[in-house]
CSV table of C-alpha atoms in Angstrom, one decimal:
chain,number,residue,atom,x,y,z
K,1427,UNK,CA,24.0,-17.1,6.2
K,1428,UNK,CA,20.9,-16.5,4.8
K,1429,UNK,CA,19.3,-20.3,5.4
K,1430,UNK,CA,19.6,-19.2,9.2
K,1431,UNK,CA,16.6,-16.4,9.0
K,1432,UNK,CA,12.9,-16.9,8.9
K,1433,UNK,CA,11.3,-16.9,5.2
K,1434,UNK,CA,8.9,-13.9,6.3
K,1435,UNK,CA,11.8,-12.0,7.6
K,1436,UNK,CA,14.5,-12.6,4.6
K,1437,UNK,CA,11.1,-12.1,2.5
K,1438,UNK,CA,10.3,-8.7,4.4
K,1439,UNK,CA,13.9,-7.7,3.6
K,1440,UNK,CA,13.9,-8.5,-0.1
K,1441,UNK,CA,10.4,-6.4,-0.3
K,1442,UNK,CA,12.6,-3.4,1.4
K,1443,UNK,CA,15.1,-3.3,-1.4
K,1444,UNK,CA,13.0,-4.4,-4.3
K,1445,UNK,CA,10.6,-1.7,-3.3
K,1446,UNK,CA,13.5,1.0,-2.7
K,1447,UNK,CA,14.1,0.1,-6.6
K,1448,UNK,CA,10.8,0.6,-7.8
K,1449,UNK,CA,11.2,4.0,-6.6
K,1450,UNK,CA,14.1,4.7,-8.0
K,1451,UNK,CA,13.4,3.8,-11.2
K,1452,UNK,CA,9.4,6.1,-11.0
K,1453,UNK,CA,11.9,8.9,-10.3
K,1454,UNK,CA,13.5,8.0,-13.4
K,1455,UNK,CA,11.0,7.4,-15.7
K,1456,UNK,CA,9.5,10.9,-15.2
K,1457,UNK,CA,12.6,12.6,-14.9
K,1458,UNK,CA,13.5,11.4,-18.5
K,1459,UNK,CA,9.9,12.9,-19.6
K,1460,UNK,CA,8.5,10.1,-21.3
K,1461,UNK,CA,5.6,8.7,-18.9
K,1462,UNK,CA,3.9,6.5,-21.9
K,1463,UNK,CA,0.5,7.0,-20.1
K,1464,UNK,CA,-2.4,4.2,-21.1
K,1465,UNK,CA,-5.8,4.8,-20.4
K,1466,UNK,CA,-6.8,1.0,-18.8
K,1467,UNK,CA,-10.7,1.3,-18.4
K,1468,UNK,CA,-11.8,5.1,-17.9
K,1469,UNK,CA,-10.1,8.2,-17.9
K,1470,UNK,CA,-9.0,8.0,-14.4
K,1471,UNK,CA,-7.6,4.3,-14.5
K,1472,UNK,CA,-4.4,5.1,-15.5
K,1473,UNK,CA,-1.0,3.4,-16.5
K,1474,UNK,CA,2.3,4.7,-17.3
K,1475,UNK,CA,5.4,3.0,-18.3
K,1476,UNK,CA,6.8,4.2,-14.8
K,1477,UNK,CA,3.3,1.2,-13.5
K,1478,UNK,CA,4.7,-1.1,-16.2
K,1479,UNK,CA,8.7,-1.1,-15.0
K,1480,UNK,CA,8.0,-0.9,-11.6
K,1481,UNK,CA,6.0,-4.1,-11.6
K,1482,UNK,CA,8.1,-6.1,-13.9
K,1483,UNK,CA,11.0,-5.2,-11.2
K,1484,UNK,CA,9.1,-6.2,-8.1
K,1485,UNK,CA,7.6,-9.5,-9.7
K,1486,UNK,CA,10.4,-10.6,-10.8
K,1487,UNK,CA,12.7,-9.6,-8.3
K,1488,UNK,CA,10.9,-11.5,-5.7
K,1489,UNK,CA,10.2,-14.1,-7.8
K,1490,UNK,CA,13.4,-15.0,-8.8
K,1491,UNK,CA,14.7,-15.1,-5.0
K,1492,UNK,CA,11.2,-16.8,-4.1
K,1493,UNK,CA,10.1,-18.9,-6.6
K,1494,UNK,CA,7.1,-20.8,-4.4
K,1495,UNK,CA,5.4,-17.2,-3.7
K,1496,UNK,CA,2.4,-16.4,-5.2
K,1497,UNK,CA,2.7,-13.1,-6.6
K,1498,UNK,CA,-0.3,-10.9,-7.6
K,1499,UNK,CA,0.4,-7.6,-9.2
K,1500,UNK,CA,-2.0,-4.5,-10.2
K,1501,UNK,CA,-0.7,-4.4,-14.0
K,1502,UNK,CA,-2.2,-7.0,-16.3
K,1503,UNK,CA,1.6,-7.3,-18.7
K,1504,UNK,CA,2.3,-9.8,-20.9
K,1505,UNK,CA,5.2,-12.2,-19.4
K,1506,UNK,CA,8.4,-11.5,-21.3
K,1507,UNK,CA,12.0,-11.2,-20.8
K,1508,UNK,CA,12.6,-8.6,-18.2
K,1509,UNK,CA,16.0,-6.7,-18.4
K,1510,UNK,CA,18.8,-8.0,-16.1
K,1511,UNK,CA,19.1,-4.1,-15.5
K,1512,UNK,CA,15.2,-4.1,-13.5
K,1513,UNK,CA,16.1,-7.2,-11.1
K,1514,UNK,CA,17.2,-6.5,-7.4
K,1515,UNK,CA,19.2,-8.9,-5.7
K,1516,UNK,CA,20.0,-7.3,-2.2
K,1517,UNK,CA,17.9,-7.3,1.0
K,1518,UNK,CA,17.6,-4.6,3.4
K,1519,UNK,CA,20.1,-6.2,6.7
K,1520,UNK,CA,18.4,-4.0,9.5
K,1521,UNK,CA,15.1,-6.2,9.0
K,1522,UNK,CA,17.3,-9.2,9.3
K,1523,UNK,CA,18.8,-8.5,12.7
K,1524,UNK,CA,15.3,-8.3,14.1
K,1525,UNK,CA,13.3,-11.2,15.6
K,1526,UNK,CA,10.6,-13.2,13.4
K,1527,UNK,CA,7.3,-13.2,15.5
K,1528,UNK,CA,7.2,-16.9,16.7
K,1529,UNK,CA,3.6,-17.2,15.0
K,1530,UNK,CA,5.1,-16.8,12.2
K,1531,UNK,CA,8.5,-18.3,12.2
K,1532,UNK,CA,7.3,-21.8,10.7
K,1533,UNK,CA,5.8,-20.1,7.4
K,1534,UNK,CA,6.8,-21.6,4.2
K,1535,UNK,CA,7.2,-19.3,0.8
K,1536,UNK,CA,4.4,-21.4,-0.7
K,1537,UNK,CA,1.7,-20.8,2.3
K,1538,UNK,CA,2.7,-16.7,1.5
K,1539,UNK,CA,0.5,-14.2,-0.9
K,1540,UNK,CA,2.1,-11.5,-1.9
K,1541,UNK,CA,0.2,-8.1,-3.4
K,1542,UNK,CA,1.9,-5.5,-5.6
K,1543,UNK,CA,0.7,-2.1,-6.6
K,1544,UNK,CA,3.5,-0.7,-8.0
K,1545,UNK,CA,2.8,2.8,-8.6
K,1546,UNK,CA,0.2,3.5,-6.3
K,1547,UNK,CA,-1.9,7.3,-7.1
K,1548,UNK,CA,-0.7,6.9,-11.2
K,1549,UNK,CA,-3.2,9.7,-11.7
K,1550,UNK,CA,-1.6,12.5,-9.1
K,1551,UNK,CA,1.8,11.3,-10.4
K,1552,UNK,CA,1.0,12.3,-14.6
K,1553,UNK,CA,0.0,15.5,-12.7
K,1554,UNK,CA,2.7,16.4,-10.5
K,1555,UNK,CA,1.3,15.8,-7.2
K,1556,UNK,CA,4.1,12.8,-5.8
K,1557,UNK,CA,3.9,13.3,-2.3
K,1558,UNK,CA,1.1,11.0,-3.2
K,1559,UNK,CA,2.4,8.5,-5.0
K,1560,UNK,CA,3.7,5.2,-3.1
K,1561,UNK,CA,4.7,1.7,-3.9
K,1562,UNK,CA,3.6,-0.9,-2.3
K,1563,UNK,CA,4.2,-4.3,-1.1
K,1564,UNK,CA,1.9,-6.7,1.0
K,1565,UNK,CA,2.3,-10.1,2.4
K,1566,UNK,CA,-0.2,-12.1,3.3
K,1567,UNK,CA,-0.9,-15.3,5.3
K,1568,UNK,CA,-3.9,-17.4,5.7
K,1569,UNK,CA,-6.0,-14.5,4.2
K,1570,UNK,CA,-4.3,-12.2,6.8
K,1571,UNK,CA,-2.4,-9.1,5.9
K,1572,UNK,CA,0.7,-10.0,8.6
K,1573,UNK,CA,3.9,-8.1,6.9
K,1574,UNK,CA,4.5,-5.1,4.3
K,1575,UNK,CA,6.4,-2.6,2.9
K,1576,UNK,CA,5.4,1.2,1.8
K,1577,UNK,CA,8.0,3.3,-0.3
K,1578,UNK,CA,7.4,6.8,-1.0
K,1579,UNK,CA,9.9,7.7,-3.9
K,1580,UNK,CA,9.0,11.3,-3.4
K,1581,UNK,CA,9.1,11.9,0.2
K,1582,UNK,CA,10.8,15.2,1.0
K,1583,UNK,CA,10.5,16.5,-2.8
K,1584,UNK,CA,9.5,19.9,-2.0
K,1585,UNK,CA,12.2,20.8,0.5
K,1586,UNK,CA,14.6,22.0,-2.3
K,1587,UNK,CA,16.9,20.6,-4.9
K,1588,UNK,CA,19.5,19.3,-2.6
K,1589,UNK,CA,17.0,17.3,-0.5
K,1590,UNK,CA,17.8,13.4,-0.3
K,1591,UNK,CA,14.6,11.8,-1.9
K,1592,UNK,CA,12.6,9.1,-0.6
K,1593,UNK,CA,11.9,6.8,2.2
K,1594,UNK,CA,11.1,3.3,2.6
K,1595,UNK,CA,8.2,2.5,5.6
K,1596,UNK,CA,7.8,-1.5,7.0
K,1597,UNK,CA,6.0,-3.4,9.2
K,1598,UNK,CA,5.2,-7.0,10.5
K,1599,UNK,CA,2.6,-7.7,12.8
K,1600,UNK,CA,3.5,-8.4,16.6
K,1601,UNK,CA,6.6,-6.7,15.4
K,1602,UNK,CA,5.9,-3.1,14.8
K,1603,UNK,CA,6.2,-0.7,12.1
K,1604,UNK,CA,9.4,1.1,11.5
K,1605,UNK,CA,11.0,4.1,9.1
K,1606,UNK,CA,8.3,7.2,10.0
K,1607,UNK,CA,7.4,8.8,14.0
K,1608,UNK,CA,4.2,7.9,15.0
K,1609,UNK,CA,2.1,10.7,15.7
K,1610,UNK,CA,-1.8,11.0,16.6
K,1611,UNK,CA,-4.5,13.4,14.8
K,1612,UNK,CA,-5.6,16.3,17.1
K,1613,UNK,CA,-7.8,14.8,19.6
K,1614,UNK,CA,-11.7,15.8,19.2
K,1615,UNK,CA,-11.1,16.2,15.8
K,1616,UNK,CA,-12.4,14.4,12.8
K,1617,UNK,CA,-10.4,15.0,9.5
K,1618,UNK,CA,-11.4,12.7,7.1
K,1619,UNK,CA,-9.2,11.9,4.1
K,1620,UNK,CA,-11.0,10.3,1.1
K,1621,UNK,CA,-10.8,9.6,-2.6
K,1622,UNK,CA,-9.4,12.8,-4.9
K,1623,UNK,CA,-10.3,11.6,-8.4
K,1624,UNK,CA,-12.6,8.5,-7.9
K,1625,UNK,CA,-15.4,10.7,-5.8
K,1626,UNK,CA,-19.1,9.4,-6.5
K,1627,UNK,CA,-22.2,10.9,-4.4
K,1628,UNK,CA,-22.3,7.2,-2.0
K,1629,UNK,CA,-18.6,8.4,-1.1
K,1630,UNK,CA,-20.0,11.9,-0.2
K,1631,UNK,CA,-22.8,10.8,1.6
K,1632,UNK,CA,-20.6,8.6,3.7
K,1633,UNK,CA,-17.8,11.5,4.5
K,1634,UNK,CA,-20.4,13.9,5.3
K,1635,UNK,CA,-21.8,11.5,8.1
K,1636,UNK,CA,-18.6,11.5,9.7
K,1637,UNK,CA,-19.5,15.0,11.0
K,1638,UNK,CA,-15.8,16.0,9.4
K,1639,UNK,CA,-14.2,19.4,11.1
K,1640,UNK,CA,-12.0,18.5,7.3
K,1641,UNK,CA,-12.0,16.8,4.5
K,1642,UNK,CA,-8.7,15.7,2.7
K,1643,UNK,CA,-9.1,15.3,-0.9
K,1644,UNK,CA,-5.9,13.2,-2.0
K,1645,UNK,CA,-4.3,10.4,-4.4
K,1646,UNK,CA,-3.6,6.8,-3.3
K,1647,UNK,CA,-4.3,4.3,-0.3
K,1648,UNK,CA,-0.6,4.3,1.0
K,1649,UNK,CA,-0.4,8.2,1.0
K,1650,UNK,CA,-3.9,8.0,3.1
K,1651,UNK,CA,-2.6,5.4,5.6
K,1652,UNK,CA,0.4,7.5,5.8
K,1653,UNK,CA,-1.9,10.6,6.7
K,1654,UNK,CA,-3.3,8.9,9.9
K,1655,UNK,CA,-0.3,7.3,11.1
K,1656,UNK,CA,1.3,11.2,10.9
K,1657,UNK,CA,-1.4,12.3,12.3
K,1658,UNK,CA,-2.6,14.5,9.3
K,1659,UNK,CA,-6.1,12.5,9.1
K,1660,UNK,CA,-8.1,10.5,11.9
K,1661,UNK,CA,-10.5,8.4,9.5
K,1662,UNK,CA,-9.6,7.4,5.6
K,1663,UNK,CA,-13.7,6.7,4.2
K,1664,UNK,CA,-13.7,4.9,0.5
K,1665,UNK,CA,-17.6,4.0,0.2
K,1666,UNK,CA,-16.9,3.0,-3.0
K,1667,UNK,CA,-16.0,-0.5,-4.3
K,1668,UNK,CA,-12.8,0.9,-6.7
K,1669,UNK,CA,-9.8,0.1,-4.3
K,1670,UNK,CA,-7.9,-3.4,-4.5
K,1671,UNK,CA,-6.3,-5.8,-2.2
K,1672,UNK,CA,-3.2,-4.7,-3.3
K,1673,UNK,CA,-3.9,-1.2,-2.5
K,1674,UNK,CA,-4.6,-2.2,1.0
K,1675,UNK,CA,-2.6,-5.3,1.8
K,1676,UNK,CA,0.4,-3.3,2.8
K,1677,UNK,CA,-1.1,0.2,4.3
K,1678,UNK,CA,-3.1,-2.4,6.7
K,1679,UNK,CA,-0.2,-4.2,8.0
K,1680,UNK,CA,1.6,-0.7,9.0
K,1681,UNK,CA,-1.4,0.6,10.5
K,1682,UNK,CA,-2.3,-2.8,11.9
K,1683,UNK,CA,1.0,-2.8,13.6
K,1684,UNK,CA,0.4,0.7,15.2
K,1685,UNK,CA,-3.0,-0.4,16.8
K,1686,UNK,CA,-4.8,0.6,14.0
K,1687,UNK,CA,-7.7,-1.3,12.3
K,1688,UNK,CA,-8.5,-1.3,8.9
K,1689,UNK,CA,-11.8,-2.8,7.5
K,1690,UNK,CA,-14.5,-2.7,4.8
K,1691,UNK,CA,-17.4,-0.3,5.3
K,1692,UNK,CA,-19.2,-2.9,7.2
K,1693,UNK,CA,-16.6,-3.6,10.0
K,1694,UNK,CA,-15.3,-6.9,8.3
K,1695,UNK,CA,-12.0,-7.7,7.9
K,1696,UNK,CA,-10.5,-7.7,4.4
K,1697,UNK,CA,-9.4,-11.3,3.1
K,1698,UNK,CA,-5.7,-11.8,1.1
K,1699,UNK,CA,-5.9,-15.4,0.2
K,1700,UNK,CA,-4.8,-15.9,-3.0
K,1701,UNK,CA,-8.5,-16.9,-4.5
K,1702,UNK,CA,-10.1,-13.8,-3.4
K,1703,UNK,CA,-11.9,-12.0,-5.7
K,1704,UNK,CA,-8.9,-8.4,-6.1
K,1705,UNK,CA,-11.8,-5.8,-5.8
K,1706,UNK,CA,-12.7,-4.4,-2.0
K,1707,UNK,CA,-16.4,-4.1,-3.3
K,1708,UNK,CA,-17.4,-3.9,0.2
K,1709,UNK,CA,-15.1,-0.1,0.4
K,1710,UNK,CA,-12.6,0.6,3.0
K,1711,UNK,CA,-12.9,2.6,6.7
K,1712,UNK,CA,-9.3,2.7,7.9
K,1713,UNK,CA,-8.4,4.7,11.4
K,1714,UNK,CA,-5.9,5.3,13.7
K,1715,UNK,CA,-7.9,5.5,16.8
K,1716,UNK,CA,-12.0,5.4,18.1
K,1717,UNK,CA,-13.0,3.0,14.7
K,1718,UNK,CA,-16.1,2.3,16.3
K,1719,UNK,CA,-17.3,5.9,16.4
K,1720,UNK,CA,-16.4,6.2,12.7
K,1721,UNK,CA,-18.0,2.8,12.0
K,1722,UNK,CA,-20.9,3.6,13.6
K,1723,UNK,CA,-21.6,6.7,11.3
K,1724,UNK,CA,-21.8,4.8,8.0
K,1725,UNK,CA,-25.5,5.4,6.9
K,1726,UNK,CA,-27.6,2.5,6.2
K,1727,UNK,CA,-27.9,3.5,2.8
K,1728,UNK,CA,-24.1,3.5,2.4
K,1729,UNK,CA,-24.0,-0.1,3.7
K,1730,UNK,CA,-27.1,-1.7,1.4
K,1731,UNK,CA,-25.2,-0.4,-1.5
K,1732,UNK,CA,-21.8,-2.0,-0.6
K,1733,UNK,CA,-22.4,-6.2,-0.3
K,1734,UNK,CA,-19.4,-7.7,0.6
């Protein structure tokens, strides 16, 4: 029975599903050819109908299984009839069998945020490059990233036609974060991963500082996150204030969960209530491990530019 599980936890396993959905149908939208790309406010803002689908299947999904939740989405769509054929009913039954956190056990749908990017990295996917591309799925409490979900609809895409696609990556805090092996950068290394097509010289300056061994130039805030909990990057520096809560609401629960930390340029915490203002203006310094060192490197200049 359903009623006899937490709302975070039959939430968490809805998100699971819906998300695994979301991916399928990105695969299908470019394998049929037609992505139906917008420009939304520059040439590197991008939609695509494979944004537009995927969003109308998360929102409603969880919507219709949750009506209290407050549900924000990335895509600004019209509300209209969505096709039965988009809505996901099932829940992912592994999440169920585990324990809710007792902190969070008492939550009602209507105290929960939710935050949906649903094509996360739309530019790298018109051009190919979908190891970067994610969706993603963030739940938030109190202002407080606590639970979220990261699919990768591409994940395994270059190891030959025969390769099962995909994989689906979760987490609650005080929980832990499940579907990927944890794995640490190499130690006394910094390898910073950035921003690939929203680079600006305050985004430079603030890499460079980092004293970087490397520099990884790639598409989307999940596929970063994803880097340092693999162990690919040690520090992910945005000094910039183009990335979204719902970019980050999900990526920060998983690397929260790991004993990561994830924060805006100035140290803060990042807020999800459901009146926050959607743009991290502040920019985003998410690591793994030692996010003091990297903290303490941002340049003065870097911070006056970035208020809060």
């Amino acid at each position: 029975m359903a009623s006899s599980h937490t709302v975070l936890m039959r939430l968490v396993a809805s998100a699971y599903s819906v998300a695994q959905k979301a991916g399928t149908i990105i695969r299908r939208v470019l394998a049929e050819g037609d992505l139906g790309i917008v420009e939304k406010t520059c040439p590197t803002d991008l939609q695509t109908k494979a944004d537009r689908l995927a969003q109308m299947s998360v929102c409603s999904s969880l919507a219709r299984k949750f009506p209290k939740l407050t549900i924000i989405g990335e895509e600004d769509l019209p509300s209209e009839e969505v096709d039965q054929e988009l809505i996901e009913d099932g829940q992912w039954e592994e999440i169920l069998k585990q324990p809710c956190p007792s902190q969070y056990s008492a939550i009602k749908e209507e105290d929960l945020v939710v935050w949906v990017d649903p094509l996360d990295g739309t530019k790298e996917y018109t051009e190919g490059l979908l190891d970067n591309v994610t969706v993603l799925i963030g739940i938030a409490y109190e202002g407080r990233a606590i639970a979220g979900v990261i699919n990768q609809p591409y994940y395994n895409y270059q190891a030959g036609p025969d390769a099962v696609l995909g994989r689906t990556i979760w987490g609650v805090l005080g929980l832990g974060a499940f579907g990927f092996q944890l794995k640490e950068a190499p130690a006394g290394k910094h390898i910073i991963t950035t921003t690939r097509s929203h680079g600006s010289k305050l985004v430079m300056d603030c890499v460079a500082a980092m004293n970087p061994d490397d520099v990884l130039r790639v598409g989307g805030a999940g596929n970063k996150i994803i880097q340092l909990i693999e162990g690919k990057a040690s520090a992910y520096v945005f000094a910039s204030p183009g990335c979204k809560k719902w970019d980050t609401c999900a990526p920060e629960v998983i690397l929260h969960a790991v004993g990561g930390k994830l924060t805006d340029i100035h140290g803060n915490a990042l807020q999800y209530n459901k009146e926050v203002k959607h743009m991290n203006s502040a920019g985003v310094l998410a690591t793994l491990r030692n996010h003091n060192y990297y903290a303490s490197r941002v340049p003065e200049s870097v911070k006056s530019a970035l208020v809060p």
